Amino acid sequence: MGVPTAPAFADVVDLQRYPIHDLDGRHGVDLVERCRRQLAEEGVCNLPGFITPGAVAAMVQLAHQLSGKAWKSDQRHTVYFEPPAEGVPDGDPRARLVRSAKHGIAYDYLPADAPLRRLYESDELTEFIRRVLDKPVLYRSADPLDALQVTTFEPGDELGWHFDRSEFSVTVMYQPAERGGEFVYVPGLRTADDPNYEGVRRVLDGDPSALKVLPSAPGSLAFFHGHNALHWVTPVQGRTPRVNSVLTYGEVPDMRLNDLTSQLFYGRTSS
Ligand SMILES: O=C(O)CCC(=O)C(=O)O
Ligand SMILES: [Fe+2]
């Protein structure tokens, strides 16, 4: 028998608590089961302390070093990322615009040994996520800019209310803001059969009754069903930028941004 080698991300994940390198072991099976249950019941699954403090600190420092390469986007869009509808009733969410502003550092700027890059590129993490989401297959994005980006939200930056185009998202928090920059969401506000425009309108009009806030301690990894959960990252206040990553996956092997979206979020295309 060979000597087992430590996974390339042994310094990045708290493997005692989250044994993603041993998913068939008892603790691994329990972990996947707990995550599935949380996701089904709450629309999100939050795993605090998933990323080690050392890896978190390295990613915050990297974001700072690469801040000159971050692409600033600031745009207005509907919650559906579709052109505003005409001829709909007053106040209809399909016609309303929200604002999103952020600074995106593209995947190809992250050095190969960056902690999150080593983790993202591991088959163990992809397999963990596949099992939690209960997908027959799951692939990492093939997009050289968007597969794993580091996003900084400077003071005043925010992500307006929206539904994601993709079914789910996986995020890692490195540094919350001093104030604001909270991930606020309404789980299951719409379904495949019911767009619930009236419910969406109420949230946009400020009804707080269904809102939830995702805890955002540094090092947390979170799954959420962003396609049916309306969500918002509130404007960042104070001097500390909010820094996080979105990890991108798909059920097809060659997933890429289209040129328009790539231009918008990274100021360039990869082709
Ligand atoms: O930054 C976050 O916490 C969420 C990001 C998000 O909602 C998105 O990229 O669509
Ligand atoms: Fe989103």
XYZ file of N, CA and C and ligand atoms in Angstrom:
824
model
N 0.836 -1.201 0.000
C 0.000 0.000 0.000
C 0.870 1.250 0.000
N 0.518 2.192 -0.842
C 1.287 3.439 -0.877
C 0.945 4.310 0.315
N 1.816 5.253 0.559
C 1.550 6.214 1.638
C 0.529 7.218 1.113
N -0.584 7.431 1.853
C -1.576 8.377 1.334
C -0.984 9.791 1.260
N -1.275 10.488 0.195
C -0.760 11.851 0.087
C -1.834 12.824 0.559
N -1.383 13.896 1.185
C -2.336 14.903 1.659
C -2.934 15.607 0.452
N -4.235 15.916 0.485
C -4.802 16.637 -0.655
C -4.154 18.014 -0.817
N -4.191 18.523 -2.045
C -3.554 19.808 -2.362
C -4.184 20.971 -1.612
N -5.331 20.715 -0.974
C -6.036 21.795 -0.273
C -6.066 21.537 1.243
N -5.142 20.680 1.721
C -5.157 20.312 3.145
C -5.004 21.537 4.053
N -4.346 22.581 3.558
C -4.172 23.804 4.360
C -5.316 24.803 4.143
N -6.241 24.480 3.239
C -7.268 25.461 2.839
C -8.601 25.190 3.536
N -8.915 23.892 3.730
C -10.210 23.505 4.313
C -9.982 22.916 5.703
N -10.857 23.193 6.633
C -10.821 22.539 7.938
C -11.373 21.120 7.752
N -10.466 20.191 7.448
C -10.887 18.835 7.063
C -11.380 18.001 8.245
N -11.019 18.421 9.447
C -11.564 17.739 10.631
C -13.077 17.925 10.674
N -13.455 19.166 10.439
C -14.865 19.519 10.539
C -15.632 19.206 9.249
N -14.948 19.350 8.136
C -15.586 19.192 6.829
C -14.744 18.235 5.969
N -14.879 16.914 6.182
C -13.988 15.942 5.526
C -14.342 15.690 4.056
N -14.142 16.692 3.223
C -14.514 16.542 1.807
C -13.562 15.615 1.048
N -12.426 15.254 1.698
C -11.482 14.328 1.072
C -11.894 12.873 1.329
N -12.932 12.688 2.169
C -13.340 11.326 2.551
C -14.872 11.273 2.610
N -15.496 11.511 1.470
C -16.955 11.667 1.444
C -17.703 10.358 1.666
N -17.002 9.230 1.475
C -17.660 7.948 1.718
C -17.515 7.481 3.155
N -16.667 8.171 3.922
C -16.545 7.864 5.355
C -17.797 8.331 6.096
N -17.929 7.895 7.343
C -19.154 8.194 8.090
C -19.377 9.710 8.231
N -18.292 10.445 8.571
C -18.451 11.893 8.757
C -18.757 12.601 7.444
N -18.184 12.069 6.358
C -18.434 12.654 5.044
C -19.896 12.483 4.630
N -20.410 11.280 4.859
C -21.813 10.999 4.514
C -22.741 11.892 5.353
N -22.431 12.026 6.640
C -23.231 12.896 7.522
C -23.218 14.340 7.041
N -22.032 14.785 6.652
C -21.884 16.179 6.217
C -22.779 16.459 5.008
N -22.712 15.579 4.006
C -23.519 15.787 2.796
C -25.007 15.776 3.156
N -25.368 14.865 4.030
C -26.766 14.751 4.440
C -27.262 16.030 5.135
N -26.438 16.550 6.047
C -26.801 17.791 6.763
C -26.958 18.950 5.789
N -26.040 19.041 4.844
C -26.083 20.152 3.880
C -27.337 20.057 3.009
N -27.650 18.866 2.555
C -28.845 18.684 1.712
C -30.094 19.107 2.455
N -30.157 18.694 3.725
C -31.343 19.006 4.514
C -31.484 20.524 4.690
N -30.372 21.184 5.037
C -30.423 22.633 5.245
C -30.841 23.361 3.966
N -30.291 22.908 2.860
C -30.598 23.537 1.577
C -32.083 23.373 1.242
N -32.613 22.174 1.498
C -34.027 21.917 1.193
C -34.933 22.717 2.127
N -34.560 22.810 3.402
C -35.447 23.467 4.366
C -35.343 24.979 4.327
N -34.139 25.501 4.078
C -33.941 26.942 4.222
C -33.566 27.642 2.934
N -33.351 26.888 1.857
C -32.955 27.515 0.588
C -31.489 27.913 0.557
N -30.801 27.821 1.696
C -29.361 28.057 1.740
C -28.735 27.024 2.668
N -27.451 26.790 2.467
C -26.695 25.970 3.412
C -25.420 26.736 3.704
N -25.214 27.082 4.963
C -24.056 27.886 5.339
C -23.103 27.035 6.165
N -21.839 27.003 5.763
C -20.846 26.196 6.465
C -19.771 27.104 7.054
N -19.969 27.551 8.306
C -18.988 28.461 8.912
C -17.670 27.748 9.170
N -16.564 28.459 9.036
C -15.245 27.888 9.324
C -14.809 26.841 8.319
N -15.398 26.823 7.143
C -15.016 25.837 6.122
C -13.586 26.104 5.647
N -13.280 27.361 5.375
C -11.935 27.764 4.921
C -11.114 28.158 6.150
N -9.864 27.714 6.198
C -9.025 27.982 7.370
C -8.681 29.471 7.465
N -8.430 29.956 8.692
C -8.076 31.369 8.851
C -6.848 31.769 8.020
N -5.866 30.881 7.889
C -4.666 31.205 7.104
C -4.995 31.416 5.633
N -5.851 30.553 5.086
C -6.234 30.677 3.677
C -7.091 31.929 3.460
N -7.945 32.232 4.434
C -8.776 33.448 4.341
C -7.867 34.676 4.297
N -6.886 34.715 5.205
C -5.979 35.869 5.260
C -5.202 36.004 3.949
N -4.774 34.868 3.387
C -4.019 34.907 2.124
C -4.895 35.445 0.989
N -6.180 35.090 0.983
C -7.078 35.558 -0.078
C -7.390 37.051 0.066
N -7.509 37.516 1.311
C -7.748 38.956 1.517
C -6.522 39.742 1.035
N -5.336 39.223 1.354
C -4.113 39.900 0.930
C -3.992 39.894 -0.600
N -4.337 38.786 -1.211
C -4.286 38.678 -2.666
C -5.250 39.676 -3.322
N -6.448 39.777 -2.765
C -7.431 40.730 -3.309
C -6.872 42.147 -3.245
N -6.177 42.444 -2.153
C -5.585 43.766 -1.988
C -4.487 43.986 -3.028
N -3.610 42.968 -3.185
C -2.507 43.074 -4.159
C -3.022 43.248 -5.589
N -4.127 42.585 -5.901
C -4.641 42.593 -7.277
C -5.699 43.672 -7.504
N -5.875 44.557 -6.519
C -6.990 45.517 -6.618
C -6.871 46.386 -7.876
N -5.627 46.630 -8.329
C -5.438 47.434 -9.540
C -5.969 46.737 -10.791
N -6.140 45.437 -10.731
C -6.618 44.678 -11.898
C -8.130 44.421 -11.840
N -8.752 44.854 -10.746
C -10.199 44.616 -10.606
C -10.968 45.478 -11.605
N -11.999 44.911 -12.193
C -12.837 45.636 -13.153
C -14.065 46.169 -12.422
N -14.243 47.494 -12.499
C -15.378 48.090 -11.797
C -16.588 48.095 -12.722
N -17.657 47.440 -12.299
C -18.898 47.522 -13.071
C -19.949 48.210 -12.216
N -20.771 48.984 -12.857
C -21.828 49.727 -12.150
C -22.971 49.870 -13.151
N -24.043 49.141 -12.927
C -25.088 49.073 -13.956
C -26.469 48.980 -13.325
N -27.453 49.275 -14.147
C -28.842 49.092 -13.726
C -29.435 47.931 -14.507
N -30.263 47.161 -13.831
C -30.850 45.988 -14.480
C -32.137 45.629 -13.755
N -32.952 44.794 -14.376
C -34.153 44.306 -13.683
C -33.766 43.116 -12.804
N -34.646 42.716 -11.919
C -34.343 41.574 -11.049
C -34.187 40.285 -11.862
N -34.650 40.314 -13.125
C -34.579 39.129 -13.993
C -33.398 39.189 -14.971
N -32.622 40.278 -14.971
C -31.562 40.506 -15.960
C -32.121 40.418 -17.379
N -33.313 40.982 -17.529
C -33.909 41.074 -18.859
C -34.242 42.540 -19.101
N -34.381 42.954 -20.361
C -34.720 44.355 -20.612
C -36.034 44.707 -19.927
N -36.168 45.943 -19.400
C -37.407 46.315 -18.708
C -38.624 46.116 -19.601
N -39.663 45.493 -19.038
C -40.864 45.187 -19.823
C -41.692 46.457 -20.032
N -42.359 46.510 -21.179
C -43.288 47.612 -21.426
C -44.707 47.067 -21.369
N -45.664 47.969 -21.068
C -47.072 47.567 -21.088
C -47.473 46.672 -19.934
N -46.700 46.696 -18.836
C -47.085 45.926 -17.649
C -47.684 46.887 -16.625
N -48.448 46.378 -15.644
C -49.087 47.277 -14.673
C -48.051 48.103 -13.888
N -48.484 49.237 -13.358
C -47.632 50.087 -12.518
C -46.999 49.286 -11.387
N -45.720 49.461 -11.171
C -45.062 48.784 -10.043
C -44.661 47.357 -10.339
N -44.975 46.868 -11.534
C -44.645 45.477 -11.873
C -43.125 45.280 -11.829
N -42.661 44.202 -11.164
C -41.209 44.020 -11.025
C -40.480 43.860 -12.361
N -41.192 43.450 -13.394
C -40.528 43.262 -14.691
C -40.078 44.575 -15.324
N -40.631 45.688 -14.831
C -40.285 46.985 -15.424
C -39.355 47.800 -14.525
N -39.000 47.269 -13.364
C -38.250 48.087 -12.403
C -36.756 47.811 -12.465
N -35.967 48.875 -12.236
C -34.515 48.752 -12.307
C -33.894 48.846 -10.916
N -32.873 48.048 -10.698
C -32.081 48.114 -9.469
C -30.632 48.358 -9.898
N -29.758 48.636 -8.931
C -28.364 48.945 -9.261
C -27.415 47.879 -8.702
N -26.429 47.487 -9.504
C -25.366 46.610 -9.009
C -24.016 47.216 -9.333
N -23.154 47.316 -8.321
C -21.805 47.868 -8.510
C -20.827 47.012 -7.721
N -19.768 46.577 -8.384
C -18.774 45.733 -7.708
C -17.460 45.800 -8.472
N -16.408 45.227 -7.864
C -15.087 45.177 -8.484
C -14.702 43.707 -8.639
N -14.556 43.257 -9.871
C -14.319 41.835 -10.121
C -12.883 41.551 -10.546
N -12.223 40.650 -9.833
C -10.873 40.204 -10.211
C -11.023 38.843 -10.890
N -10.628 38.765 -12.155
C -10.875 37.561 -12.958
C -9.993 36.390 -12.522
N -10.500 35.219 -12.782
C -9.831 33.945 -12.478
C -8.393 33.908 -12.999
N -8.181 34.389 -14.224
C -6.829 34.249 -14.807
C -5.798 35.162 -14.145
N -6.238 36.068 -13.274
C -5.270 36.873 -12.511
C -4.843 36.177 -11.220
N -5.580 35.146 -10.802
C -5.256 34.483 -9.529
C -4.100 33.507 -9.766
N -3.017 33.608 -8.989
C -1.905 32.681 -9.193
C -2.334 31.237 -8.958
N -1.655 30.308 -9.628
C -2.024 28.885 -9.561
C -1.995 28.353 -8.137
N -1.167 28.948 -7.278
C -1.073 28.427 -5.907
C -1.966 29.181 -4.926
N -2.806 30.081 -5.416
C -3.740 30.790 -4.512
C -4.622 29.739 -3.830
N -4.828 29.858 -2.505
C -5.548 28.794 -1.786
C -6.884 28.421 -2.423
N -7.686 29.415 -2.780
C -9.004 29.056 -3.313
C -8.928 28.448 -4.699
N -7.884 28.809 -5.415
C -7.711 28.218 -6.740
C -7.369 26.734 -6.605
N -6.492 26.404 -5.661
C -6.152 24.996 -5.450
C -7.383 24.194 -5.017
N -8.218 24.826 -4.197
C -9.421 24.130 -3.743
C -10.433 23.980 -4.880
N -10.693 25.079 -5.572
C -11.683 25.052 -6.653
C -11.309 24.016 -7.713
N -10.019 23.913 -8.026
C -9.577 23.015 -9.099
C -9.492 21.554 -8.662
N -9.826 21.286 -7.414
C -9.768 19.892 -6.946
C -11.066 19.156 -7.283
N -10.929 17.895 -7.649
C -12.115 17.082 -7.932
C -12.900 16.791 -6.649
N -12.214 16.821 -5.508
C -12.906 16.551 -4.240
C -13.965 17.609 -3.958
N -13.640 18.888 -4.171
C -14.641 19.934 -3.896
C -15.808 19.816 -4.881
N -15.484 19.594 -6.150
C -16.552 19.458 -7.154
C -17.474 18.296 -6.787
N -16.878 17.194 -6.327
C -17.673 16.019 -5.956
C -18.535 16.306 -4.723
N -17.982 17.019 -3.760
C -18.765 17.405 -2.575
C -19.987 18.235 -3.002
N -19.746 19.201 -3.851
C -20.846 20.077 -4.287
C -21.867 19.282 -5.105
N -21.373 18.383 -5.952
C -22.288 17.537 -6.741
C -23.202 16.717 -5.828
N -22.608 16.164 -4.777
C -23.425 15.330 -3.881
C -24.440 16.170 -3.124
N -24.031 17.329 -2.638
C -24.977 18.185 -1.904
C -26.131 18.593 -2.827
N -25.812 18.930 -4.058
C -26.855 19.385 -4.982
C -27.587 18.208 -5.628
N -27.090 16.997 -5.368
C -27.734 15.785 -5.862
C -27.877 15.789 -7.387
N -26.777 16.146 -8.045
C -26.767 16.172 -9.516
C -26.103 14.904 -10.037
N -26.562 14.389 -11.167
C -25.888 13.214 -11.746
C -24.450 13.538 -12.170
N -24.240 14.719 -12.725
C -22.878 15.170 -13.069
C -22.767 16.654 -12.766
N -21.557 17.091 -12.509
C -21.330 18.522 -12.286
C -19.931 18.863 -12.793
N -19.823 19.972 -13.489
C -18.529 20.393 -14.036
C -18.172 21.768 -13.510
N -16.863 22.004 -13.380
C -16.429 23.374 -13.126
C -16.634 24.170 -14.410
N -16.848 25.471 -14.252
C -17.012 26.319 -15.422
C -15.755 26.268 -16.290
N -15.934 26.404 -17.598
C -14.788 26.430 -18.511
C -14.378 27.871 -18.812
N -14.950 28.827 -18.105
C -14.662 30.228 -18.430
C -13.356 30.691 -17.765
N -12.372 31.123 -18.572
C -11.069 31.506 -18.003
C -11.135 32.738 -17.107
N -12.201 33.518 -17.197
C -12.310 34.721 -16.363
C -13.284 34.542 -15.199
N -14.336 33.789 -15.436
C -15.475 33.790 -14.508
C -15.561 32.554 -13.613
N -14.799 31.501 -13.917
C -14.971 30.234 -13.183
C -14.862 30.459 -11.679
N -13.850 31.201 -11.283
C -13.656 31.535 -9.864
C -13.143 32.962 -9.844
N -13.959 33.892 -9.433
C -13.441 35.256 -9.355
C -13.373 35.705 -7.907
N -12.596 36.741 -7.662
C -12.599 37.361 -6.339
C -13.269 38.713 -6.525
N -14.299 38.959 -5.728
C -15.044 40.204 -5.874
C -14.811 41.081 -4.659
N -14.510 42.339 -4.906
C -14.457 43.272 -3.777
C -15.585 44.279 -3.943
N -16.247 44.529 -2.829
C -17.312 45.530 -2.780
C -16.757 46.690 -1.968
N -16.432 47.782 -2.667
C -15.900 48.973 -2.004
C -17.084 49.734 -1.406
N -16.801 50.724 -0.531
C -17.906 51.504 0.041
C -18.861 51.992 -1.054
N -20.142 51.789 -0.844
C -21.152 52.205 -1.821
C -21.513 51.104 -2.814
N -20.657 50.104 -2.958
C -20.986 48.995 -3.872
C -22.118 48.149 -3.284
N -22.864 47.514 -4.140
C -23.987 46.660 -3.719
C -24.375 45.771 -4.901
N -25.194 44.759 -4.631
C -25.845 44.010 -5.723
C -27.331 44.175 -5.522
N -27.999 44.818 -6.466
C -29.434 45.033 -6.329
C -30.196 43.717 -6.301
N -31.429 43.783 -5.842
C -32.297 42.598 -5.801
C -32.268 41.870 -7.139
N -32.111 40.569 -7.111
C -32.160 39.794 -8.363
C -32.406 38.311 -8.092
N -32.835 37.653 -9.134
C -32.823 36.193 -9.213
C -31.633 35.832 -10.102
N -30.829 34.833 -9.693
C -29.725 34.411 -10.547
C -30.267 33.708 -11.784
N -29.512 33.830 -12.870
C -29.871 33.068 -14.073
C -29.585 31.584 -13.840
N -28.510 31.314 -13.103
C -28.169 29.912 -12.828
C -29.004 29.392 -11.663
N -29.101 28.095 -11.557
C -29.978 27.467 -10.565
C -29.483 27.677 -9.132
N -28.166 27.604 -8.937
C -27.627 27.690 -7.583
C -26.287 28.414 -7.636
N -25.820 28.862 -6.487
C -24.491 29.455 -6.390
C -23.762 28.903 -5.184
N -22.439 28.951 -5.271
C -21.575 28.589 -4.147
C -20.672 29.790 -3.905
N -20.664 30.300 -2.684
C -19.844 31.475 -2.380
C -18.920 31.173 -1.199
N -17.814 31.916 -1.154
C -16.906 31.856 -0.011
C -16.675 33.281 0.470
N -16.897 33.514 1.755
C -16.692 34.857 2.311
C -15.283 34.955 2.894
N -14.559 36.000 2.497
C -13.230 36.236 3.084
C -13.285 37.367 4.108
N -13.987 38.424 3.744
C -14.000 39.598 4.627
C -15.339 40.335 4.524
N -16.143 40.300 5.594
C -17.377 41.087 5.561
C -17.059 42.578 5.711
N -18.003 43.408 5.339
C -17.825 44.863 5.504
C -18.025 45.232 6.978
N -17.569 46.428 7.339
C -17.816 46.908 8.716
C -19.321 47.016 8.959
N -19.988 47.605 7.983
C -21.452 47.697 8.034
C -21.981 47.489 6.617
N -23.234 47.024 6.511
C -23.805 46.766 5.193
C -23.129 45.568 4.545
N -23.300 45.436 3.226
C -22.727 44.281 2.529
C -23.331 42.972 2.993
N -24.558 43.036 3.481
C -25.212 41.817 3.962
C -25.941 41.116 2.823
N -25.928 39.802 2.873
C -26.658 39.009 1.889
C -28.063 38.768 2.442
N -29.023 39.471 1.872
C -30.414 39.399 2.321
C -31.191 38.618 1.261
N -32.080 37.718 1.685
C -32.747 36.887 0.692
C -34.142 36.481 1.134
N -34.930 36.102 0.154
C -36.267 35.562 0.408
C -36.317 34.185 -0.237
N -36.184 33.116 0.559
C -36.108 31.784 -0.045
C -37.400 31.409 -0.756
N -37.240 30.752 -1.898
C -38.394 30.203 -2.609
C -39.487 31.215 -2.942
N -39.097 32.430 -3.277
C -40.124 33.447 -3.555
C -40.879 33.150 -4.846
N -40.226 32.467 -5.773
C -40.938 32.018 -6.967
C -40.626 30.542 -7.187
N -41.428 29.928 -8.037
C -41.173 28.531 -8.396
C -41.167 28.440 -9.921
N -40.837 27.273 -10.421
C -40.830 27.081 -11.875
C -42.217 27.366 -12.461
N -43.274 27.122 -11.669
C -44.646 27.287 -12.181
C -45.261 28.638 -11.863
N -44.709 29.337 -10.874
C -45.364 30.566 -10.414
C -44.348 31.693 -10.218
N -44.341 32.678 -11.127
C -43.363 33.775 -10.989
C -43.650 34.705 -9.803
N -44.850 34.652 -9.260
C -45.210 35.417 -8.057
C -44.819 36.903 -8.166
N -45.235 37.563 -9.241
C -44.865 38.970 -9.445
C -45.320 39.859 -8.296
N -46.485 39.519 -7.722
C -47.019 40.323 -6.627
C -46.098 40.218 -5.397
N -45.648 39.004 -5.111
C -44.720 38.818 -3.990
C -43.395 39.542 -4.229
N -42.909 39.505 -5.451
C -41.646 40.187 -5.788
C -41.837 41.696 -5.641
N -42.990 42.192 -6.102
C -43.274 43.624 -5.987
C -43.253 44.070 -4.525
N -43.859 43.268 -3.663
C -43.890 43.631 -2.234
C -42.479 43.755 -1.649
N -41.610 42.823 -2.017
C -40.228 42.894 -1.503
C -39.552 44.156 -2.031
N -39.713 44.440 -3.337
C -39.087 45.645 -3.915
C -39.647 46.911 -3.283
N -40.899 46.860 -2.853
C -41.515 48.027 -2.198
C -41.093 48.154 -0.736
N -40.280 47.201 -0.242
C -39.707 47.370 1.099
C -40.352 46.533 2.183
N -41.255 45.623 1.825
C -41.864 44.764 2.853
C -40.788 43.847 3.452
N -40.473 44.008 4.747
C -39.362 43.236 5.317
C -39.792 41.879 5.873
N -41.091 41.518 5.783
C -41.567 40.403 6.605
C -40.955 39.040 6.229
N -40.579 38.853 4.960
C -40.060 37.535 4.582
C -38.529 37.508 4.462
N -37.872 38.620 4.827
C -36.426 38.698 4.579
C -35.621 37.885 5.579
N -34.568 37.252 5.064
C -33.607 36.557 5.921
C -32.220 37.103 5.603
N -31.314 36.991 6.564
C -29.937 37.448 6.346
C -29.002 36.259 6.521
N -28.139 36.058 5.544
C -27.171 34.958 5.630
C -26.014 35.381 6.544
N -25.670 34.559 7.546
C -24.501 34.918 8.362
C -23.261 34.967 7.466
N -22.337 35.867 7.743
C -21.219 36.019 6.799
C -19.875 36.101 7.501
N -19.619 35.165 8.424
C -18.316 35.139 9.087
C -17.231 34.779 8.068
N -16.026 35.350 8.200
C -14.940 34.999 7.281
C -14.704 33.490 7.296
N -14.501 32.919 6.106
C -14.236 31.483 6.019
C -15.477 30.644 5.779
N -16.667 31.274 5.725
C -17.897 30.509 5.474
C -18.025 30.163 3.999
N -18.451 28.938 3.738
C -18.832 28.546 2.383
C -20.350 28.385 2.391
N -21.012 28.928 1.396
C -22.483 28.867 1.371
C -22.978 28.375 0.016
N -24.033 27.589 0.066
C -24.774 27.192 -1.135
C -26.094 27.937 -1.102
N -26.572 28.426 -2.224
C -27.954 28.910 -2.222
C -28.627 28.717 -3.568
N -29.945 28.550 -3.479
C -30.758 28.394 -4.678
C -31.167 29.785 -5.150
N -30.229 30.462 -5.827
C -30.445 31.859 -6.213
C -31.408 32.042 -7.372
N -31.825 30.931 -7.988
C -32.749 31.079 -9.122
C -34.160 31.385 -8.627
N -34.519 30.829 -7.481
C -35.861 31.046 -6.943
C -35.880 31.895 -5.677
N -34.705 32.171 -5.120
C -34.628 33.055 -3.951
C -34.221 34.439 -4.438
N -35.101 35.419 -4.235
C -34.723 36.803 -4.563
C -33.652 37.214 -3.558
N -32.562 37.847 -4.018
C -31.513 38.224 -3.065
C -30.860 39.560 -3.401
N -30.182 40.099 -2.401
C -29.656 41.461 -2.442
C -28.403 41.509 -1.580
N -27.349 42.165 -2.053
C -26.200 42.474 -1.186
C -26.294 43.964 -0.892
N -26.561 44.295 0.356
C -26.855 45.684 0.724
C -25.605 46.560 0.565
N -25.776 47.883 0.359
C -24.620 48.759 0.120
C -23.591 48.695 1.255
N -22.334 48.604 0.853
C -21.235 48.521 1.825
C -20.971 49.901 2.417
N -20.807 49.905 3.735
C -20.472 51.151 4.435
C -19.219 50.920 5.266
N -18.525 51.992 5.590
C -17.290 51.886 6.368
C -16.117 51.697 5.418
N -14.908 51.583 5.986
C -13.713 51.586 5.134
C -13.298 50.204 4.637
N -13.779 49.147 5.294
C -13.325 47.800 4.931
C -14.129 47.268 3.756
N -13.483 46.921 2.647
C -14.267 46.329 1.557
C -14.773 44.934 1.926
N -15.930 44.584 1.383
C -16.406 43.197 1.487
C -15.683 42.405 0.396
N -15.089 41.258 0.751
C -14.347 40.465 -0.233
C -14.866 39.028 -0.209
N -15.263 38.531 -1.362
C -15.718 37.136 -1.415
C -15.445 36.536 -2.788
N -15.788 35.272 -2.952
C -15.687 34.608 -4.257
C -16.994 33.911 -4.567
N -17.312 33.842 -5.846
C -18.386 32.973 -6.318
C -17.711 31.859 -7.109
N -18.041 30.616 -6.784
C -17.474 29.451 -7.470
C -18.514 28.969 -8.468
N -18.115 28.850 -9.723
C -19.104 28.599 -10.770
C -19.021 27.161 -11.304
N -20.203 26.541 -11.372
C -20.331 25.153 -11.842
C -21.496 25.066 -12.809
N -21.529 23.980 -13.576
C -22.663 23.768 -14.456
C -22.840 22.290 -14.735
N -23.956 21.984 -15.369
C -24.234 20.586 -15.679
C -23.754 20.222 -17.084
N -23.154 21.201 -17.764
C -22.520 20.917 -19.060
C -21.039 21.248 -18.925
N -20.191 20.544 -19.693
C -18.748 20.685 -19.457
C -18.123 21.972 -20.001
N -18.805 22.683 -20.881
C -18.127 23.797 -21.567
C -18.776 25.154 -21.270
N -19.195 25.331 -20.032
C -19.915 26.543 -19.681
C -19.003 27.779 -19.723
N -19.438 28.811 -20.450
C -18.706 30.077 -20.541
C -19.677 31.236 -20.560
N -19.186 32.408 -20.160
C -19.993 33.628 -20.283
C -20.104 33.982 -21.763
N -21.196 34.649 -22.133
C -21.192 35.207 -23.481
C -20.362 36.500 -23.474
N -19.985 36.972 -24.665
C -19.054 38.109 -24.750
C -19.586 39.356 -24.071
N -20.904 39.552 -24.167
C -21.512 40.752 -23.590
C -21.338 40.774 -22.067
N -21.640 39.639 -21.434
C -21.550 39.548 -19.974
C -20.086 39.614 -19.524
N -19.216 38.985 -20.298
C -17.796 38.988 -19.969
C -17.255 40.417 -20.004
N -17.645 41.152 -21.018
C -17.241 42.550 -21.168
C -17.726 43.380 -19.979
N -18.933 43.108 -19.580
C -19.546 43.870 -18.486
C -18.838 43.607 -17.148
N -18.574 42.344 -16.840
C -18.053 42.024 -15.510
C -16.531 42.052 -15.424
N -15.840 41.887 -16.568
C -14.372 41.845 -16.511
C -13.713 42.824 -17.457
N -14.510 43.549 -18.250
C -13.952 44.543 -19.156
C -13.214 43.948 -20.347
N -13.375 42.659 -20.576
C -12.707 41.990 -21.706
C -13.380 40.646 -21.948
N -13.036 40.019 -23.064
C -13.538 38.674 -23.328
C -12.344 37.724 -23.325
N -12.632 36.442 -23.192
C -11.531 35.492 -23.092
C -11.212 34.864 -24.446
N -12.056 35.131 -25.471
C -11.813 34.463 -26.760
C -11.099 35.377 -27.738
O -21.766 38.282 -3.188
C -22.646 37.510 -2.792
O -22.734 37.153 -1.621
C -23.686 36.989 -3.737
C -23.327 37.141 -5.163
C -24.511 37.007 -6.070
O -25.644 37.058 -5.693
C -24.274 36.831 -7.506
O -23.115 36.880 -7.937
O -25.256 36.647 -8.249
Fe -26.978 36.393 -7.215
